[in-house]
Amino acid sequence: MALTRRTALLAALGSLPVGIWAPGWTGMLAVNAPLALACACDFALAAPVRRLRLTRSGDASARLGEAADVDLTVTNPSGRPLRAELRDAWPPSSWQPGTEVAASRHRSTIPPGERRRLTTRLRPTRRGDHRADRVTIRSYGPLGLFTRQGSHQVPWTVRVLPPFTSRKHLPSKLARLRELDGRTSVLTRGQGTEFDSLRDYVPGDDTRSIDWRATARQSTVAVRTWRPERDRHILLVLDTGRTSAGRVGDAPRLDASMDAALLLAALASRAGDRVDLLAYDRRVRALVQGRAAGEVLPSLVNALATLEPELIETDARGLTATALRTAPRRSLIVLLTSLDTAPVEEGLLPVLSRLTKRHTVLVASVADPHIEQMAASRGTTEAVYDAAAAAQARSERHRTAEKLMRRGVTVVDATPDELAPALADAYLSLKTAGRL
């Protein structure tokens, strides 16, 4: 039970003549008796809050940056009309800054025995599971003088998925894949690729592709055409240690790595390859394996939704051992990690040979675009120092990348906007060369 602003205003107006004509409690009680009676009647006529029945429905998932509509159905089983204000509480990250008050509060009038549906529109600013808090309801009487107030727990969870902004690159990468796969007139040859068909020799063709037996049976020179092998195994390994928590632009490095992994998974599954995912720092944070082609992308998106960087150093030996157990046969291992000198030289390089001995290894890293801006700075003493620091940072990354490449590793180092298409291109290049 609570006083409303209207009650307080009437009480203030009613007490004014008391101080002038009838000082003391007796006069005050006489003057305020009608107001007290009106408040009591108003409170008695307000619909009870505890008896209300509340249920939820609506969106259970949404991509980061998109809206999610959650419906709250309120049923009034009492014999009095419900005149109510409701607050549907969610975590602060469920709203854009400054929009929570307008989005979470509702006014509704529900006649006896009826129900109404109220919609709360969430605009989450973080990935992960967003769980509903309590619903607080304030029920007014017909005069608006007194209210009944109470809360209900109405559970609901909205899972906010990675935005997958790099999906805009998928059509162009699929077009190139179709060319490599022999679905267009462009056919390629590479070590380890599968025989496709025979065609007439065209000047410029590799003479090693001539089929001499077929040529002897006909009057023209015949050459073999090849298409990339299918049903290869690809293991995406996400390093979720402390280096993945570093922010590049408005998001952690891990988010850019996720986006690149999703584009590669979508492309590889369309190419007929099997894609698994491992997220690791000192223990397994996520593992997706054995999914059919049509289930790969939804499974990965769902697994990555709740993944967050851990502020601990990654155990490179544990990561390598887990990757080898997850990929017992020859595979393409795509390691999305940092190219910072210390973690690579002290952690990855000593155990890298265990991976390269059995698998093809590709390392992808998120570069900071601010470094490129600093490298181009000129004009002031401070800008020159910034440029020198940026040049030194780039030089260290290049040296680290060269050390990896000397050990047979393919390295992709690109800014967040360019990493996903660059990684997809590296995958297609390996497929073209028959290295998968």
Short mmCIF file of C-alpha atoms in Angstrom, two decimals:
data_model
loop_
_atom_site.label_atom_id
_atom_site.label_comp_id
_atom_site.label_asym_id
_atom_site.label_seq_id
_atom_site.Cartn_x
_atom_site.Cartn_y
_atom_site.Cartn_z
CA MET A 1 0.00 0.00 0.00
CA ALA A 2 1.36 3.45 -0.90
CA LEU A 3 0.28 7.08 -1.13
CA THR A 4 0.13 8.58 -4.60
CA ARG A 5 1.16 12.07 -5.59
CA ARG A 6 -2.48 12.99 -5.91
CA THR A 7 -3.12 11.95 -2.29
CA ALA A 8 -0.16 13.96 -1.05
CA LEU A 9 -1.37 17.03 -2.94
CA LEU A 10 -4.90 16.75 -1.52
CA ALA A 11 -3.53 16.24 1.98
CA ALA A 12 -1.38 19.35 1.63
CA LEU A 13 -4.34 21.39 0.42
CA GLY A 14 -6.58 20.02 3.18
CA SER A 15 -4.11 20.84 5.95
CA LEU A 16 -3.80 24.48 4.96
CA PRO A 17 -7.08 25.71 6.50
CA VAL A 18 -6.38 23.59 9.59
CA GLY A 19 -3.42 25.77 10.51
CA ILE A 20 -5.55 28.94 10.21
CA TRP A 21 -8.95 28.10 11.73
CA ALA A 22 -8.56 25.03 13.91
CA PRO A 23 -5.07 24.48 15.25
CA GLY A 24 -4.42 21.11 16.87
CA TRP A 25 -5.03 17.44 16.05
CA THR A 26 -8.81 17.53 16.61
CA GLY A 27 -9.37 20.11 13.91
CA MET A 28 -6.94 18.39 11.55
CA LEU A 29 -8.70 15.07 11.92
CA ALA A 30 -12.07 16.69 11.30
CA VAL A 31 -10.88 18.37 8.13
CA ASN A 32 -9.06 15.26 6.74
CA ALA A 33 -11.76 12.71 7.58
CA PRO A 34 -13.36 12.88 4.08
CA LEU A 35 -9.94 12.44 2.49
CA ALA A 36 -9.17 9.44 4.72
CA LEU A 37 -12.52 7.87 3.81
CA ALA A 38 -11.86 8.44 0.09
CA CYS A 39 -8.41 6.86 0.39
CA ALA A 40 -9.80 3.82 2.19
CA CYS A 41 -12.45 3.30 -0.48
CA ASP A 42 -9.88 3.80 -3.25
CA PHE A 43 -7.56 1.23 -1.71
CA ALA A 44 -10.42 -1.27 -1.29
CA LEU A 45 -11.43 -0.90 -4.95
CA ALA A 46 -7.87 -1.33 -6.34
CA ALA A 47 -7.34 -4.75 -7.94
CA PRO A 48 -5.12 -7.08 -5.88
CA VAL A 49 -1.62 -7.57 -7.30
CA ARG A 50 -0.74 -10.96 -5.82
CA ARG A 51 -3.59 -12.75 -7.58
CA LEU A 52 -2.54 -11.64 -11.05
CA ARG A 53 -1.28 -14.37 -13.40
CA LEU A 54 1.68 -13.51 -15.66
CA THR A 55 3.20 -15.52 -18.50
CA ARG A 56 5.84 -14.77 -21.13
CA SER A 57 6.30 -15.54 -24.81
CA GLY A 58 8.18 -14.06 -27.76
CA ASP A 59 11.78 -14.07 -28.98
CA ALA A 60 14.21 -16.46 -27.30
CA SER A 61 17.22 -15.33 -29.35
CA ALA A 62 18.42 -12.37 -31.39
CA ARG A 63 21.62 -11.25 -33.06
CA LEU A 64 23.67 -8.57 -31.37
CA GLY A 65 22.48 -5.20 -32.67
CA GLU A 66 18.96 -6.42 -33.44
CA ALA A 67 15.81 -6.02 -31.36
CA ALA A 68 14.09 -8.82 -29.42
CA ASP A 69 10.40 -8.57 -28.52
CA VAL A 70 9.30 -10.32 -25.32
CA ASP A 71 5.56 -10.48 -24.64
CA LEU A 72 4.17 -10.36 -21.10
CA THR A 73 0.57 -11.58 -20.78
CA VAL A 74 -1.20 -10.29 -17.65
CA THR A 75 -4.45 -11.99 -16.57
CA ASN A 76 -6.76 -10.31 -14.03
CA PRO A 77 -8.81 -13.05 -12.28
CA SER A 78 -10.29 -10.67 -9.68
CA GLY A 79 -13.69 -9.01 -9.79
CA ARG A 80 -12.21 -5.50 -9.93
CA PRO A 81 -10.69 -3.71 -12.93
CA LEU A 82 -6.92 -3.44 -12.90
CA ARG A 83 -5.47 0.03 -13.51
CA ALA A 84 -1.76 -0.59 -13.39
CA GLU A 85 1.74 0.60 -14.07
CA LEU A 86 4.22 -2.22 -14.73
CA ARG A 87 8.00 -2.32 -14.78
CA ASP A 88 9.50 -5.26 -16.66
CA ALA A 89 13.07 -5.39 -15.31
CA TRP A 90 16.01 -6.82 -17.30
CA PRO A 91 19.81 -6.50 -16.93
CA PRO A 92 21.21 -3.07 -17.92
CA SER A 93 22.99 -4.52 -20.98
CA SER A 94 19.58 -5.45 -22.42
CA TRP A 95 18.96 -1.85 -23.50
CA GLN A 96 20.63 0.87 -25.47
CA PRO A 97 21.88 3.59 -23.08
CA GLY A 98 19.08 5.96 -22.05
CA THR A 99 16.20 3.82 -23.37
CA GLU A 100 15.51 1.55 -20.38
CA VAL A 101 12.85 3.72 -18.69
CA ALA A 102 10.74 4.14 -21.81
CA ALA A 103 11.06 0.51 -22.93
CA SER A 104 10.52 -1.28 -19.61
CA ARG A 105 7.50 0.60 -18.25
CA HIS A 106 3.92 -0.04 -19.35
CA ARG A 107 0.46 1.26 -18.45
CA SER A 108 -2.57 -0.95 -18.86
CA THR A 109 -6.23 -1.26 -17.83
CA ILE A 110 -7.56 -4.83 -17.63
CA PRO A 111 -11.26 -5.49 -16.93
CA PRO A 112 -12.20 -8.28 -14.49
CA GLY A 113 -11.57 -11.79 -15.89
CA GLU A 114 -9.69 -10.52 -18.95
CA ARG A 115 -6.04 -10.37 -19.99
CA ARG A 116 -3.75 -8.06 -21.92
CA ARG A 117 -0.46 -8.60 -23.73
CA LEU A 118 2.33 -6.08 -23.16
CA THR A 119 5.47 -6.12 -25.33
CA THR A 120 8.93 -5.21 -24.03
CA ARG A 121 11.42 -4.50 -26.81
CA LEU A 122 15.00 -5.32 -25.85
CA ARG A 123 18.03 -3.96 -27.70
CA PRO A 124 20.96 -5.83 -26.13
CA THR A 125 24.44 -4.34 -26.20
CA ARG A 126 26.30 -7.55 -25.23
CA ARG A 127 26.33 -11.16 -26.35
CA GLY A 128 25.22 -13.93 -24.01
CA ASP A 129 22.13 -14.94 -22.05
CA HIS A 130 19.95 -12.09 -20.80
CA ARG A 131 17.57 -13.26 -18.07
CA ALA A 132 14.44 -11.42 -17.00
CA ASP A 133 14.29 -10.01 -13.47
CA ARG A 134 11.07 -9.38 -11.56
CA VAL A 135 7.93 -7.67 -12.86
CA THR A 136 6.78 -4.94 -10.46
CA ILE A 137 3.11 -3.92 -10.66
CA ARG A 138 1.43 -0.91 -9.08
CA SER A 139 -2.39 -1.18 -9.00
CA TYR A 140 -4.39 2.07 -8.65
CA GLY A 141 -7.86 2.61 -7.29
CA PRO A 142 -10.49 4.46 -9.37
CA LEU A 143 -9.60 7.82 -7.71
CA GLY A 144 -5.86 7.30 -7.98
CA LEU A 145 -5.34 8.11 -4.28
CA PHE A 146 -3.87 4.83 -2.99
CA THR A 147 -2.08 1.93 -4.69
CA ARG A 148 -1.30 -1.71 -4.10
CA GLN A 149 2.18 -2.80 -5.18
CA GLY A 150 3.86 -6.18 -5.57
CA SER A 151 6.32 -8.14 -7.72
CA HIS A 152 6.17 -11.38 -9.68
CA GLN A 153 9.01 -13.59 -10.94
CA VAL A 154 8.32 -14.46 -14.58
CA PRO A 155 11.41 -16.28 -15.93
CA TRP A 156 12.53 -15.81 -19.52
CA THR A 157 15.92 -15.89 -21.26
CA VAL A 158 16.96 -14.20 -24.48
CA ARG A 159 20.20 -15.50 -25.96
CA VAL A 160 22.06 -12.77 -27.84
CA LEU A 161 24.04 -14.31 -30.70
CA PRO A 162 27.16 -12.99 -32.47
CA PRO A 163 26.17 -10.49 -35.18
CA PHE A 164 28.02 -12.36 -38.01
CA THR A 165 28.60 -9.14 -39.94
CA SER A 166 31.00 -10.89 -42.33
CA ARG A 167 28.14 -12.88 -43.91
CA LYS A 168 28.00 -10.11 -46.53
CA HIS A 169 31.21 -11.61 -47.98
CA LEU A 170 29.74 -15.10 -48.29
CA PRO A 171 28.19 -14.77 -51.80
CA SER A 172 31.47 -13.69 -53.40
CA LYS A 173 33.43 -16.45 -51.64
CA LEU A 174 30.86 -19.04 -52.69
CA ALA A 175 31.16 -17.85 -56.31
CA ARG A 176 34.90 -18.43 -56.17
CA LEU A 177 34.32 -21.80 -54.51
CA ARG A 178 32.02 -22.85 -57.36
CA GLU A 179 34.80 -22.04 -59.80
CA LEU A 180 37.28 -24.11 -57.82
CA ASP A 181 34.78 -26.94 -57.48
CA GLY A 182 34.35 -27.29 -61.24
CA ARG A 183 30.76 -26.08 -61.41
CA THR A 184 31.82 -23.42 -63.90
CA SER A 185 34.22 -23.58 -66.82
CA VAL A 186 37.22 -22.80 -64.62
CA LEU A 187 38.89 -26.02 -63.50
CA THR A 188 42.13 -26.22 -61.57
CA ARG A 189 44.83 -28.75 -60.89
CA GLY A 190 46.81 -29.18 -57.73
CA GLN A 191 48.57 -31.83 -55.70
CA GLY A 192 46.11 -34.08 -53.92
CA THR A 193 43.02 -32.93 -55.88
CA GLU A 194 40.41 -35.30 -57.28
CA PHE A 195 40.09 -36.22 -60.97
CA ASP A 196 37.01 -34.67 -62.58
CA SER A 197 36.90 -35.24 -66.34
CA LEU A 198 38.76 -35.03 -69.68
CA ARG A 199 38.72 -32.16 -72.17
CA ASP A 200 40.67 -31.02 -75.22
CA TYR A 201 44.05 -29.46 -74.71
CA VAL A 202 44.18 -25.64 -74.85
CA PRO A 203 47.49 -23.77 -75.32
CA GLY A 204 48.71 -22.75 -71.90
CA ASP A 205 47.53 -25.90 -70.09
CA ASP A 206 50.02 -27.64 -67.83
CA THR A 207 51.58 -30.43 -69.91
CA ARG A 208 51.66 -32.62 -66.81
CA SER A 209 47.87 -32.83 -66.98
CA ILE A 210 47.92 -34.51 -70.45
CA ASP A 211 46.33 -37.96 -70.42
CA TRP A 212 48.48 -39.85 -72.94
CA ARG A 213 46.34 -42.98 -73.00
CA ALA A 214 43.20 -41.01 -73.83
CA THR A 215 45.17 -38.99 -76.39
CA ALA A 216 46.30 -42.22 -78.13
CA ARG A 217 42.65 -43.29 -78.53
CA GLN A 218 41.56 -40.08 -80.28
CA SER A 219 42.81 -37.54 -82.76
CA THR A 220 43.18 -34.66 -80.28
CA VAL A 221 45.28 -34.15 -77.17
CA ALA A 222 43.24 -34.80 -74.01
CA VAL A 223 44.00 -33.29 -70.61
CA ARG A 224 42.64 -34.18 -67.20
CA THR A 225 40.64 -31.63 -65.22
CA TRP A 226 40.62 -31.68 -61.46
CA ARG A 227 38.48 -30.36 -58.67
CA PRO A 228 39.41 -29.74 -55.05
CA GLU A 229 38.96 -32.66 -52.68
CA ARG A 230 35.83 -32.70 -50.55
CA ASP A 231 35.09 -34.06 -47.09
CA ARG A 232 38.24 -32.58 -45.57
CA HIS A 233 38.31 -31.90 -41.82
CA ILE A 234 38.72 -28.35 -40.50
CA LEU A 235 39.21 -27.57 -36.82
CA LEU A 236 38.65 -23.96 -35.76
CA VAL A 237 40.58 -23.24 -32.55
CA LEU A 238 39.72 -20.04 -30.68
CA ASP A 239 42.25 -18.80 -28.14
CA THR A 240 40.12 -17.33 -25.33
CA GLY A 241 43.03 -16.30 -23.10
CA ARG A 242 43.96 -12.81 -21.97
CA THR A 243 45.20 -11.61 -25.38
CA SER A 244 41.70 -12.16 -26.80
CA ALA A 245 40.31 -9.66 -24.28
CA GLY A 246 42.23 -6.73 -25.75
CA ARG A 247 39.86 -4.26 -27.34
CA VAL A 248 40.32 -3.35 -30.99
CA GLY A 249 37.94 -0.53 -31.82
CA ASP A 250 34.68 -1.05 -29.94
CA ALA A 251 34.93 -4.81 -29.35
CA PRO A 252 37.35 -7.40 -27.94
CA ARG A 253 39.66 -9.26 -30.32
CA LEU A 254 37.67 -12.40 -29.58
CA ASP A 255 34.59 -10.97 -31.29
CA ALA A 256 36.49 -10.33 -34.53
CA SER A 257 37.93 -13.86 -34.36
CA MET A 258 34.42 -15.26 -33.91
CA ASP A 259 33.17 -13.39 -36.96
CA ALA A 260 36.02 -14.74 -39.08
CA ALA A 261 35.44 -18.27 -37.78
CA LEU A 262 31.74 -18.12 -38.70
CA LEU A 263 32.44 -17.02 -42.27
CA LEU A 264 35.01 -19.77 -42.74
CA ALA A 265 32.66 -22.35 -41.24
CA ALA A 266 29.83 -21.31 -43.56
CA LEU A 267 32.14 -21.45 -46.59
CA ALA A 268 33.80 -24.76 -45.68
CA SER A 269 30.51 -26.51 -44.94
CA ARG A 270 29.21 -25.42 -48.36
CA ALA A 271 32.41 -26.86 -49.86
CA GLY A 272 31.58 -30.26 -48.40
CA ASP A 273 34.20 -30.14 -45.65
CA ARG A 274 33.57 -31.11 -42.02
CA VAL A 275 33.97 -28.26 -39.53
CA ASP A 276 34.55 -28.53 -35.78
CA LEU A 277 35.15 -25.81 -33.19
CA LEU A 278 37.34 -25.73 -30.09
CA ALA A 279 37.58 -22.74 -27.70
CA TYR A 280 40.39 -23.07 -25.16
CA ASP A 281 42.59 -21.14 -22.71
CA ARG A 282 43.46 -23.45 -19.81
CA ARG A 283 40.44 -25.64 -20.27
CA VAL A 284 37.83 -26.26 -22.93
CA ARG A 285 35.36 -23.37 -23.04
CA ALA A 286 33.35 -24.60 -26.04
CA LEU A 287 33.43 -27.69 -28.25
CA VAL A 288 31.31 -28.35 -31.33
CA GLN A 289 32.02 -31.45 -33.40
CA GLY A 290 30.32 -34.03 -35.54
CA ARG A 291 27.62 -31.73 -36.89
CA ALA A 292 26.02 -32.21 -40.31
CA ALA A 293 26.60 -29.50 -42.91
CA GLY A 294 23.22 -27.87 -42.32
CA GLU A 295 23.71 -27.82 -38.55
CA VAL A 296 27.26 -26.47 -38.39
CA LEU A 297 26.54 -22.74 -38.51
CA PRO A 298 23.60 -22.72 -36.04
CA SER A 299 25.60 -24.89 -33.61
CA LEU A 300 28.64 -22.62 -33.81
CA VAL A 301 26.59 -19.45 -33.38
CA ASN A 302 24.85 -20.88 -30.33
CA ALA A 303 28.13 -22.06 -28.77
CA LEU A 304 29.88 -18.73 -29.35
CA ALA A 305 27.01 -16.63 -27.93
CA THR A 306 28.04 -17.08 -24.30
CA LEU A 307 31.81 -17.22 -24.88
CA GLU A 308 33.84 -14.51 -23.15
CA PRO A 309 37.61 -13.84 -22.91
CA GLU A 310 39.33 -15.10 -19.79
CA LEU A 311 41.98 -12.92 -18.12
CA ILE A 312 44.48 -15.76 -17.84
CA GLU A 313 47.47 -16.85 -19.89
CA THR A 314 46.66 -19.53 -22.45
CA ASP A 315 48.24 -22.93 -21.86
CA ALA A 316 49.76 -23.61 -25.29
CA ARG A 317 50.68 -27.20 -24.43
CA GLY A 318 47.17 -27.97 -23.23
CA LEU A 319 45.70 -26.30 -26.31
CA THR A 320 47.92 -28.37 -28.61
CA ALA A 321 47.13 -31.63 -26.84
CA THR A 322 43.39 -30.93 -26.92
CA ALA A 323 43.51 -29.99 -30.62
CA LEU A 324 45.34 -33.24 -31.44
CA ARG A 325 42.72 -35.27 -29.56
CA THR A 326 39.91 -33.41 -31.34
CA ALA A 327 41.52 -33.89 -34.77
CA PRO A 328 43.10 -37.38 -34.74
CA ARG A 329 43.38 -37.49 -38.56
CA ARG A 330 45.04 -35.09 -40.94
CA SER A 331 43.14 -31.78 -40.84
CA LEU A 332 43.38 -28.07 -41.43
CA ILE A 333 43.79 -26.48 -38.00
CA VAL A 334 42.87 -22.79 -37.99
CA LEU A 335 44.21 -21.17 -34.84
CA LEU A 336 42.73 -17.74 -34.13
CA THR A 337 45.13 -16.19 -31.66
CA SER A 338 47.43 -13.22 -31.12
CA LEU A 339 50.70 -12.49 -32.93
CA ASP A 340 52.14 -10.79 -29.86
CA THR A 341 55.78 -11.79 -29.56
CA ALA A 342 55.85 -13.16 -26.01
CA PRO A 343 52.82 -15.52 -26.17
CA VAL A 344 53.94 -16.93 -29.53
CA GLU A 345 57.64 -17.37 -28.80
CA GLU A 346 57.24 -18.64 -25.24
CA GLY A 347 54.02 -20.59 -25.69
CA LEU A 348 53.18 -21.60 -29.27
CA LEU A 349 56.54 -22.05 -31.02
CA PRO A 350 57.94 -24.73 -28.67
CA VAL A 351 54.91 -27.00 -29.29
CA LEU A 352 54.08 -26.01 -32.88
CA SER A 353 55.93 -28.96 -34.44
CA ARG A 354 53.42 -31.35 -32.82
CA LEU A 355 50.69 -29.75 -34.92
CA THR A 356 52.58 -29.21 -38.19
CA LYS A 357 53.89 -32.80 -38.19
CA ARG A 358 50.39 -34.16 -38.74
CA HIS A 359 48.22 -31.22 -39.84
CA THR A 360 48.14 -28.17 -42.06
CA VAL A 361 48.19 -25.17 -39.73
CA LEU A 362 46.84 -21.68 -40.39
CA VAL A 363 47.24 -18.92 -37.80
CA ALA A 364 44.87 -15.92 -38.01
CA SER A 365 45.32 -12.82 -35.88
CA VAL A 366 43.46 -9.54 -35.41
CA ALA A 367 45.61 -6.48 -36.14
CA ASP A 368 44.90 -3.12 -34.52
CA PRO A 369 43.87 -0.52 -37.16
CA HIS A 370 44.99 2.22 -34.76
CA ILE A 371 48.58 1.08 -35.32
CA GLU A 372 48.24 1.86 -39.03
CA GLN A 373 46.88 5.31 -38.21
CA MET A 374 49.75 5.96 -35.83
CA ALA A 375 52.29 4.83 -38.42
CA ALA A 376 51.03 7.49 -40.83
CA SER A 377 51.16 10.28 -38.23
CA ARG A 378 53.40 13.26 -38.94
CA GLY A 379 53.52 16.99 -38.23
CA THR A 380 54.25 17.18 -34.51
CA THR A 381 56.86 15.72 -32.17
CA GLU A 382 54.22 13.57 -30.48
CA ALA A 383 52.99 12.28 -33.85
CA VAL A 384 56.52 11.31 -34.88
CA TYR A 385 56.99 9.34 -31.65
CA ASP A 386 53.62 7.64 -32.29
CA ALA A 387 54.75 6.70 -35.80
CA ALA A 388 58.02 5.27 -34.48
CA ALA A 389 56.18 3.19 -31.87
CA ALA A 390 53.75 1.92 -34.51
CA ALA A 391 56.60 1.00 -36.85
CA GLN A 392 58.29 -0.96 -34.07
CA ALA A 393 55.05 -2.80 -33.24
CA ARG A 394 54.50 -3.72 -36.89
CA SER A 395 58.10 -4.90 -37.23
CA GLU A 396 57.70 -7.21 -34.23
CA ARG A 397 54.50 -8.71 -35.64
CA HIS A 398 56.18 -9.27 -39.01
CA ARG A 399 59.11 -11.04 -37.36
CA THR A 400 56.74 -13.24 -35.38
CA ALA A 401 54.78 -14.08 -38.53
CA GLU A 402 57.99 -14.97 -40.38
CA LYS A 403 59.00 -17.37 -37.61
CA LEU A 404 55.68 -19.13 -37.97
CA MET A 405 55.89 -19.26 -41.77
CA ARG A 406 59.40 -20.75 -41.62
CA ARG A 407 57.79 -23.65 -39.75
CA GLY A 408 55.27 -24.22 -42.54
CA VAL A 409 52.40 -22.24 -41.06
CA THR A 410 50.15 -20.02 -43.17
CA VAL A 411 49.65 -16.67 -41.43
CA VAL A 412 46.77 -14.22 -41.86
CA ASP A 413 47.19 -10.89 -40.07
CA ALA A 414 44.44 -8.36 -40.77
CA THR A 415 42.28 -5.70 -39.14
CA PRO A 416 38.86 -6.69 -37.75
CA ASP A 417 36.98 -5.62 -40.91
CA GLU A 418 39.40 -7.47 -43.19
CA LEU A 419 40.18 -10.59 -41.17
CA ALA A 420 37.12 -12.65 -42.14
CA PRO A 421 37.46 -12.27 -45.95
CA ALA A 422 41.25 -12.66 -45.73
CA LEU A 423 40.86 -15.92 -43.79
CA ALA A 424 38.31 -17.20 -46.32
CA ASP A 425 40.71 -16.37 -49.16
CA ALA A 426 43.53 -18.22 -47.41
CA TYR A 427 41.29 -21.29 -47.08
CA LEU A 428 40.38 -21.15 -50.78
CA SER A 429 44.05 -20.78 -51.72
CA LEU A 430 44.97 -23.87 -49.70
CA LYS A 431 42.10 -25.74 -51.34
CA THR A 432 43.24 -24.62 -54.79
CA ALA A 433 46.79 -25.78 -54.09
CA GLY A 434 45.52 -29.17 -52.90
CA ARG A 435 46.99 -28.74 -49.43
CA LEU A 436 43.84 -29.86 -47.61
#
